[in-house]
Amino acid sequence: LELLITMIQGSEHAIDLQYYMVEDEGKDQLILRNIVRAADRGVRVRLLVDSFNFDNSNLTWSLLDTHKNIELRIFNPFATQEQSIVERVANSLVGLQHYSRRMHNKVLIVDNQVAVTGGRNLGDSYFDAGSDLNFQDTDVMVIGAV
């Protein structure tokens, strides 16, 4: 978590993020606040999240989406809009052939120079801060040309 925040704070030009799940509470608020601060400094931020765990009625997403330097995109293989969680689950059951077509990428790239990728989503349970469950995922940091 500290590494991701340090990367975001040190960004100068661009931050690109892709995550299957981004919670907007707990430790994730630290990441999201620092993303907004970077955008306020003029850093271009592009964020792609999967639609399955996305709550478009959440005020945090609306605020991020209105920032001139933040581009928020939602990956949705079902091409539907404005669904409740019940409708999303029902849609995934009816369209089982598309169910595995989720955007499971988990990557943070700063200034096209430093990237962290792996199995960790952005949520308390991925940073040993969950109240009931904590995942032990591994990330890899890549610096420079690959």
PDB file of C-alpha atoms in Angstrom:
ATOM      1  CA  LEU A   1       0.000   0.000   0.000  1.00  0.00           C
ATOM      2  CA  GLU A   2       2.770   2.427   0.916  1.00  0.00           C
ATOM      3  CA  LEU A   3       4.610   1.626  -2.314  1.00  0.00           C
ATOM      4  CA  LEU A   4       1.524   2.335  -4.436  1.00  0.00           C
ATOM      5  CA  ILE A   5       0.912   5.627  -2.635  1.00  0.00           C
ATOM      6  CA  THR A   6       4.578   6.629  -3.023  1.00  0.00           C
ATOM      7  CA  MET A   7       4.411   5.867  -6.748  1.00  0.00           C
ATOM      8  CA  ILE A   8       1.268   7.973  -7.137  1.00  0.00           C
ATOM      9  CA  GLN A   9       2.755  10.841  -5.107  1.00  0.00           C
ATOM     10  CA  GLY A  10       5.899  10.786  -7.260  1.00  0.00           C
ATOM     11  CA  SER A  11       4.050  10.789 -10.574  1.00  0.00           C
ATOM     12  CA  GLU A  12       4.794  13.634 -12.959  1.00  0.00           C
ATOM     13  CA  HIS A  13       2.905  12.927 -16.182  1.00  0.00           C
ATOM     14  CA  ALA A  14       0.598   9.923 -16.167  1.00  0.00           C
ATOM     15  CA  ILE A  15      -1.007   7.298 -13.964  1.00  0.00           C
ATOM     16  CA  ASP A  16      -2.740   4.320 -15.564  1.00  0.00           C
ATOM     17  CA  LEU A  17      -4.679   1.888 -13.374  1.00  0.00           C
ATOM     18  CA  GLN A  18      -6.624  -1.264 -14.195  1.00  0.00           C
ATOM     19  CA  TYR A  19      -8.321  -3.143 -11.373  1.00  0.00           C
ATOM     20  CA  TYR A  20     -11.041  -5.750 -11.149  1.00  0.00           C
ATOM     21  CA  MET A  21     -12.202  -4.334  -7.851  1.00  0.00           C
ATOM     22  CA  VAL A  22     -11.627  -0.972  -6.183  1.00  0.00           C
ATOM     23  CA  GLU A  23     -13.292  -0.389  -2.857  1.00  0.00           C
ATOM     24  CA  ASP A  24     -13.851   3.225  -1.937  1.00  0.00           C
ATOM     25  CA  GLU A  25     -13.524   2.899   1.805  1.00  0.00           C
ATOM     26  CA  GLY A  26     -10.789   2.118   4.274  1.00  0.00           C
ATOM     27  CA  LYS A  27      -7.243   1.993   2.897  1.00  0.00           C
ATOM     28  CA  ASP A  28      -8.439   2.566  -0.661  1.00  0.00           C
ATOM     29  CA  GLN A  29      -9.447   6.096   0.280  1.00  0.00           C
ATOM     30  CA  LEU A  30      -5.723   6.817   0.714  1.00  0.00           C
ATOM     31  CA  ILE A  31      -5.038   5.661  -2.831  1.00  0.00           C
ATOM     32  CA  LEU A  32      -8.018   7.506  -4.313  1.00  0.00           C
ATOM     33  CA  ARG A  33      -7.173  10.741  -2.447  1.00  0.00           C
ATOM     34  CA  ASN A  34      -3.610  10.620  -3.749  1.00  0.00           C
ATOM     35  CA  ILE A  35      -4.883   9.987  -7.284  1.00  0.00           C
ATOM     36  CA  VAL A  36      -7.015  13.130  -7.046  1.00  0.00           C
ATOM     37  CA  ARG A  37      -4.051  15.104  -5.671  1.00  0.00           C
ATOM     38  CA  ALA A  38      -1.919  13.912  -8.597  1.00  0.00           C
ATOM     39  CA  ALA A  39      -4.659  14.944 -11.041  1.00  0.00           C
ATOM     40  CA  ASP A  40      -4.832  18.329  -9.306  1.00  0.00           C
ATOM     41  CA  ARG A  41      -1.082  18.688 -10.024  1.00  0.00           C
ATOM     42  CA  GLY A  42      -1.803  18.115 -13.733  1.00  0.00           C
ATOM     43  CA  VAL A  43      -1.038  14.386 -13.927  1.00  0.00           C
ATOM     44  CA  ARG A  44      -3.250  12.560 -16.454  1.00  0.00           C
ATOM     45  CA  VAL A  45      -5.042   9.669 -14.724  1.00  0.00           C
ATOM     46  CA  ARG A  46      -6.779   6.823 -16.553  1.00  0.00           C
ATOM     47  CA  LEU A  47      -8.679   4.285 -14.477  1.00  0.00           C
ATOM     48  CA  LEU A  48     -10.334   1.131 -15.845  1.00  0.00           C
ATOM     49  CA  VAL A  49     -12.425  -1.024 -13.476  1.00  0.00           C
ATOM     50  CA  ASP A  50     -14.615  -4.054 -14.049  1.00  0.00           C
ATOM     51  CA  SER A  51     -18.365  -3.457 -13.897  1.00  0.00           C
ATOM     52  CA  PHE A  52     -19.211  -6.502 -11.772  1.00  0.00           C
ATOM     53  CA  ASN A  53     -18.188  -4.911  -8.458  1.00  0.00           C
ATOM     54  CA  PHE A  54     -18.781  -1.337  -9.596  1.00  0.00           C
ATOM     55  CA  ASP A  55     -21.448   0.795  -7.934  1.00  0.00           C
ATOM     56  CA  ASN A  56     -22.124   3.735 -10.235  1.00  0.00           C
ATOM     57  CA  SER A  57     -24.359   5.408  -7.657  1.00  0.00           C
ATOM     58  CA  ASN A  58     -21.359   5.940  -5.391  1.00  0.00           C
ATOM     59  CA  LEU A  59     -20.404   9.587  -4.893  1.00  0.00           C
ATOM     60  CA  THR A  60     -16.656   8.818  -4.999  1.00  0.00           C
ATOM     61  CA  TRP A  61     -16.868   7.592  -8.602  1.00  0.00           C
ATOM     62  CA  SER A  62     -18.947  10.596  -9.628  1.00  0.00           C
ATOM     63  CA  LEU A  63     -16.368  12.956  -8.138  1.00  0.00           C
ATOM     64  CA  LEU A  64     -13.484  11.154  -9.843  1.00  0.00           C
ATOM     65  CA  ASP A  65     -15.314  11.138 -13.160  1.00  0.00           C
ATOM     66  CA  THR A  66     -15.891  14.914 -13.086  1.00  0.00           C
ATOM     67  CA  HIS A  67     -12.195  15.764 -12.645  1.00  0.00           C
ATOM     68  CA  LYS A  68     -10.729  17.190 -15.876  1.00  0.00           C
ATOM     69  CA  ASN A  69      -7.526  15.097 -15.566  1.00  0.00           C
ATOM     70  CA  ILE A  70      -9.191  11.785 -14.629  1.00  0.00           C
ATOM     71  CA  GLU A  71     -10.668   9.451 -17.214  1.00  0.00           C
ATOM     72  CA  LEU A  72     -12.823   6.714 -15.671  1.00  0.00           C
ATOM     73  CA  ARG A  73     -13.848   3.721 -17.801  1.00  0.00           C
ATOM     74  CA  ILE A  74     -15.928   0.700 -16.851  1.00  0.00           C
ATOM     75  CA  PHE A  75     -15.364  -2.720 -18.481  1.00  0.00           C
ATOM     76  CA  ASN A  76     -18.685  -4.473 -19.064  1.00  0.00           C
ATOM     77  CA  PRO A  77     -18.777  -7.512 -21.395  1.00  0.00           C
ATOM     78  CA  PHE A  78     -22.579  -7.680 -21.136  1.00  0.00           C
ATOM     79  CA  ALA A  79     -23.174  -4.247 -22.703  1.00  0.00           C
ATOM     80  CA  THR A  80     -25.794  -3.287 -20.135  1.00  0.00           C
ATOM     81  CA  GLN A  81     -26.303  -0.123 -18.136  1.00  0.00           C
ATOM     82  CA  GLU A  82     -27.649   0.835 -14.741  1.00  0.00           C
ATOM     83  CA  GLN A  83     -28.047  -2.647 -13.252  1.00  0.00           C
ATOM     84  CA  SER A  84     -28.471  -3.549  -9.614  1.00  0.00           C
ATOM     85  CA  ILE A  85     -26.261  -6.269  -8.120  1.00  0.00           C
ATOM     86  CA  VAL A  86     -29.202  -8.701  -8.435  1.00  0.00           C
ATOM     87  CA  GLU A  87     -29.554  -7.874 -12.126  1.00  0.00           C
ATOM     88  CA  ARG A  88     -25.787  -8.271 -12.625  1.00  0.00           C
ATOM     89  CA  VAL A  89     -25.800 -11.718 -11.029  1.00  0.00           C
ATOM     90  CA  ALA A  90     -28.885 -12.773 -13.013  1.00  0.00           C
ATOM     91  CA  ASN A  91     -27.309 -11.483 -16.215  1.00  0.00           C
ATOM     92  CA  SER A  92     -24.117 -13.424 -15.530  1.00  0.00           C
ATOM     93  CA  LEU A  93     -26.122 -16.617 -14.917  1.00  0.00           C
ATOM     94  CA  VAL A  94     -28.086 -16.234 -18.142  1.00  0.00           C
ATOM     95  CA  GLY A  95     -24.959 -15.350 -20.108  1.00  0.00           C
ATOM     96  CA  LEU A  96     -22.600 -17.948 -18.644  1.00  0.00           C
ATOM     97  CA  GLN A  97     -20.566 -18.049 -21.864  1.00  0.00           C
ATOM     98  CA  HIS A  98     -19.602 -14.419 -21.125  1.00  0.00           C
ATOM     99  CA  TYR A  99     -19.157 -14.788 -17.372  1.00  0.00           C
ATOM    100  CA  SER A 100     -15.415 -15.404 -17.544  1.00  0.00           C
ATOM    101  CA  ARG A 101     -14.984 -12.341 -19.764  1.00  0.00           C
ATOM    102  CA  ARG A 102     -14.161 -10.125 -16.807  1.00  0.00           C
ATOM    103  CA  MET A 103     -11.382  -7.563 -16.684  1.00  0.00           C
ATOM    104  CA  HIS A 104      -9.216  -9.166 -13.997  1.00  0.00           C
ATOM    105  CA  ASN A 105      -6.158  -7.014 -14.679  1.00  0.00           C
ATOM    106  CA  LYS A 106      -4.503  -5.488 -11.651  1.00  0.00           C
ATOM    107  CA  VAL A 107      -1.866  -2.957 -12.576  1.00  0.00           C
ATOM    108  CA  LEU A 108      -0.672   0.535 -11.642  1.00  0.00           C
ATOM    109  CA  ILE A 109       1.665   2.240 -14.131  1.00  0.00           C
ATOM    110  CA  VAL A 110       3.287   5.584 -13.347  1.00  0.00           C
ATOM    111  CA  ASP A 111       4.851   7.814 -16.023  1.00  0.00           C
ATOM    112  CA  ASN A 112       5.234   4.797 -18.342  1.00  0.00           C
ATOM    113  CA  GLN A 113       8.318   3.901 -16.287  1.00  0.00           C
ATOM    114  CA  VAL A 114       7.244   1.972 -13.183  1.00  0.00           C
ATOM    115  CA  ALA A 115       4.527  -0.679 -12.923  1.00  0.00           C
ATOM    116  CA  VAL A 116       3.153  -2.860 -10.146  1.00  0.00           C
ATOM    117  CA  THR A 117       1.043  -5.814 -11.235  1.00  0.00           C
ATOM    118  CA  GLY A 118      -0.098  -9.094  -9.743  1.00  0.00           C
ATOM    119  CA  GLY A 119      -3.113 -10.537  -7.981  1.00  0.00           C
ATOM    120  CA  ARG A 120      -3.926  -7.720  -5.579  1.00  0.00           C
ATOM    121  CA  ASN A 121      -7.126  -5.704  -6.024  1.00  0.00           C
ATOM    122  CA  LEU A 122      -7.552  -2.402  -4.203  1.00  0.00           C
ATOM    123  CA  GLY A 123      -9.358  -3.214  -0.978  1.00  0.00           C
ATOM    124  CA  ASP A 124      -8.617  -3.595   2.727  1.00  0.00           C
ATOM    125  CA  SER A 125      -8.577  -7.389   2.519  1.00  0.00           C
ATOM    126  CA  TYR A 126      -5.711  -7.149   0.001  1.00  0.00           C
ATOM    127  CA  PHE A 127      -3.571  -5.029   2.366  1.00  0.00           C
ATOM    128  CA  ASP A 128      -3.971  -7.101   5.566  1.00  0.00           C
ATOM    129  CA  ALA A 129      -6.572  -4.646   6.856  1.00  0.00           C
ATOM    130  CA  GLY A 130      -9.757  -6.674   6.318  1.00  0.00           C
ATOM    131  CA  SER A 131     -11.987  -7.284   9.314  1.00  0.00           C
ATOM    132  CA  ASP A 132     -13.009 -10.830   8.308  1.00  0.00           C
ATOM    133  CA  LEU A 133     -10.748 -11.966   5.473  1.00  0.00           C
ATOM    134  CA  ASN A 134      -7.286 -11.123   4.180  1.00  0.00           C
ATOM    135  CA  PHE A 135      -5.782 -12.364   0.913  1.00  0.00           C
ATOM    136  CA  GLN A 136      -2.090 -13.124   0.511  1.00  0.00           C
ATOM    137  CA  ASP A 137      -1.582 -12.039  -3.104  1.00  0.00           C
ATOM    138  CA  THR A 138       1.762 -11.330  -4.718  1.00  0.00           C
ATOM    139  CA  ASP A 139       2.715  -8.293  -6.774  1.00  0.00           C
ATOM    140  CA  VAL A 140       5.665  -7.667  -9.069  1.00  0.00           C
ATOM    141  CA  MET A 141       7.310  -4.291  -9.637  1.00  0.00           C
ATOM    142  CA  VAL A 142       8.821  -3.528 -13.023  1.00  0.00           C
ATOM    143  CA  ILE A 143      11.026  -0.486 -13.628  1.00  0.00           C
ATOM    144  CA  GLY A 144      12.172   0.794 -17.017  1.00  0.00           C
ATOM    145  CA  ALA A 145      11.870  -0.851 -20.422  1.00  0.00           C
ATOM    146  CA  VAL A 146      10.597  -4.409 -20.437  1.00  0.00           C
TER     147      VAL A 146
END
